[in-house]
XYZ file of C-alpha atoms in Angstrom:
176
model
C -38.032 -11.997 48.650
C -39.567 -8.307 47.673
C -37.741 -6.962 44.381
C -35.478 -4.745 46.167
C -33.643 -7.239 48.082
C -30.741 -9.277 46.840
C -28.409 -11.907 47.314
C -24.393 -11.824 48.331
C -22.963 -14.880 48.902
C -19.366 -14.960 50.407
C -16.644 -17.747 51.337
C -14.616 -16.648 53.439
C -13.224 -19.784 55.527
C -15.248 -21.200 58.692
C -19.121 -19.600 57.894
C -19.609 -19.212 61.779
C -17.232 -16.957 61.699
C -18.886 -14.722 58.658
C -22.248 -14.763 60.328
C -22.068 -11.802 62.801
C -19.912 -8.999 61.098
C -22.824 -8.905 58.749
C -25.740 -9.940 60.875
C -25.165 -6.463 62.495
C -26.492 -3.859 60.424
C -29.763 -1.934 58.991
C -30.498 -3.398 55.806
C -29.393 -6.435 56.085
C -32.547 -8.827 56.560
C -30.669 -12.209 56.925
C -27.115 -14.309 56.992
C -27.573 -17.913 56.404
C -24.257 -20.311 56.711
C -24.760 -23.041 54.011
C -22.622 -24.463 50.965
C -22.186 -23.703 47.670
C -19.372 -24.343 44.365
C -19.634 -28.041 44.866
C -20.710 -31.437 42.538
C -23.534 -32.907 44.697
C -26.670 -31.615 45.601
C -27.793 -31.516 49.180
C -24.844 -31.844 50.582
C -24.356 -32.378 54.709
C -21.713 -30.754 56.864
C -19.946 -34.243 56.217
C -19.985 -34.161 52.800
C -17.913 -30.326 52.591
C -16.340 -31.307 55.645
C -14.694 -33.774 53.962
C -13.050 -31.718 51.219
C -14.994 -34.328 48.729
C -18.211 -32.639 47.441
C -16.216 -29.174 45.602
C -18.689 -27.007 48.235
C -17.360 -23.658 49.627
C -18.338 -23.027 53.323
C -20.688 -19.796 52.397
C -22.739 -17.253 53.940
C -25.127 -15.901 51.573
C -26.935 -12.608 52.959
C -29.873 -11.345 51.927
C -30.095 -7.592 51.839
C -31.690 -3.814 50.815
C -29.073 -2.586 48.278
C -30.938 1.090 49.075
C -30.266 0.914 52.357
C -26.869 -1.162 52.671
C -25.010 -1.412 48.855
C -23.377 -4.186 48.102
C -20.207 -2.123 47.827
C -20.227 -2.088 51.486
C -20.696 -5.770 52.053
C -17.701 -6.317 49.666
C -15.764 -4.017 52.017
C -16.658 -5.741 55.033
C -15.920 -9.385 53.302
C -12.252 -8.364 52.564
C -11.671 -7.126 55.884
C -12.818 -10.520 57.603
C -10.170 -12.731 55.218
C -6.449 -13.307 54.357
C -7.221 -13.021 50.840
C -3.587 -14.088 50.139
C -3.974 -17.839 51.224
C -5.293 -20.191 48.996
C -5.149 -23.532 50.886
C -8.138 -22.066 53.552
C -8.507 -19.479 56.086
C -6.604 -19.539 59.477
C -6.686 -22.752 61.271
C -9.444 -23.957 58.787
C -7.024 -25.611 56.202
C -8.500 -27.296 52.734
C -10.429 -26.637 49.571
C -13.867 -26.009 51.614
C -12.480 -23.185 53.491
C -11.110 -21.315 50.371
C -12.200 -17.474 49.582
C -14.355 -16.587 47.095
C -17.472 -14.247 46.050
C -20.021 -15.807 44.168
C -21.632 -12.951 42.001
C -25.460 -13.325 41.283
C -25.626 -10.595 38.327
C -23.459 -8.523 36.240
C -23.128 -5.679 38.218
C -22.210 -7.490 40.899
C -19.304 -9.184 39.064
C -18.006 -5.595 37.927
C -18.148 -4.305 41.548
C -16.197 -7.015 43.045
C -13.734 -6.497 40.554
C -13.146 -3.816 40.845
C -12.893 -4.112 44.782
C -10.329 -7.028 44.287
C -7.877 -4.573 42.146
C -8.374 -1.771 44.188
C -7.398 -4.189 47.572
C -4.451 -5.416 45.126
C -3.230 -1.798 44.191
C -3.372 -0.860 48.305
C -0.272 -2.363 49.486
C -1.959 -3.963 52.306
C -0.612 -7.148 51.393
C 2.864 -8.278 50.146
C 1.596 -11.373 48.209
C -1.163 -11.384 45.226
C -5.088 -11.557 46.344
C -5.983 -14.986 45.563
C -9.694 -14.602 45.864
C -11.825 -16.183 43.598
C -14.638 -14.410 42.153
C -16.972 -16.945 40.524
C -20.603 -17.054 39.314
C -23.271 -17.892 41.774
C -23.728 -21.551 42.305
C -26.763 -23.520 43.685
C -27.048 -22.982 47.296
C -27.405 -25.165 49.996
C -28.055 -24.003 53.956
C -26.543 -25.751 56.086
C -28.107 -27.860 59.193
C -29.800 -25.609 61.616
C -27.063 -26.388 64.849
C -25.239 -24.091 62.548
C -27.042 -21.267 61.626
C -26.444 -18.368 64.162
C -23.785 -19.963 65.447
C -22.677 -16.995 67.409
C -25.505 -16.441 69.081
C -26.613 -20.448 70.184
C -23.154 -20.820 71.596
C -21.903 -17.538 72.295
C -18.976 -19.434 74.422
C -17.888 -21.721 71.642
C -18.085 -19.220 69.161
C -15.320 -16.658 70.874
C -13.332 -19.761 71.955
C -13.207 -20.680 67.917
C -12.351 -17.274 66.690
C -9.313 -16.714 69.438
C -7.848 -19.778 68.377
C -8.433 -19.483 64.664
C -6.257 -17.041 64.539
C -8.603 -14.658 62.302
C -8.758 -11.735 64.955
C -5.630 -11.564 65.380
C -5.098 -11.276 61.742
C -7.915 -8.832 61.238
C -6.186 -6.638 64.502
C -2.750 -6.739 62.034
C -4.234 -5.650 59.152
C -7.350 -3.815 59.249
C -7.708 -1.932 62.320
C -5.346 1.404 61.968
């Protein structure tokens, strides 16, 4: 990784689902699903699957902060989430498929505060934003059947977003 790149690394529920609205734009060089927050190294789809290992189903994206800042990423995370659940996202329901941003410095940290108060000062939402915002933990990828997800099984992929219910929250409360 050059020295101008850097690291975001998101939660956000199902990471097939947090792949493409950042695999989409100039400056970002790469979106890998994989696991992170747990107690185990390594683990497998299995192991987070199973709500056992403590992992977060994560996307961590590797981008130009010149060219794409991270404060843009952060707006782009909250608009793919129900930051007010805290038991999953959607049809995804356990510990695995909590929200959270794992910060990788301190200026990070400071800028996803201050993104979480602003988003809890908006009035978008009638119940408090329960998003975690937590240090950056090791990080695992996941298996490769699950990297690009979207664009493998393009079929599968809009077939698990309809019925996750996420667009239709997104349509509710993001789009004006």
């Amino acid at each position: 990784m050059g020295k101008d790149l850097e690291k975001a690394t998101f939660a956000g529920g199902c990471f097939w689902c947090m792949v493409k609205p950042f695999d989409q734009w100039d400056g970002i060089h790469k979106v890998v699903s994989g696991y992170s927050g747990g107690h185990i190294e390594n683990p497998t789809y299995k192991d987070v699957k199973s709500g056992k290992s403590g992992h977060y189903e994560v996307v961590q994206i590797t981008f130009d902060p010149e060219v794409f800042p991270y404060e843009k990423l952060l707006e782009i995370y909250w608009q793919q989430i129900d930051p007010t659940d805290d038991g999953g996202q959607f049809h995804d329901r356990g510990d695995q498929y909590r929200t959270a941003i794992f910060y990788h410095n301190k200026e990070q940290k400071e800028k996803a505060e201050k993104s979480k108060q602003q988003l809890e000062k908006s009035g978008k939402f009638n119940k408090p934003i329960v998003t975690k915002i937590l240090p950056a933990a090791p990080f695992y990828p996941a298996e490769e059947y699950h990297q690009d997800y979207y664009k493998k099984n393009p079929a599968a992929y809009q077939k698990e977003r309809a019925e996750s219910g996420r667009d239709d929250f997104i349509q509710k409360h993001w789009k004006e």
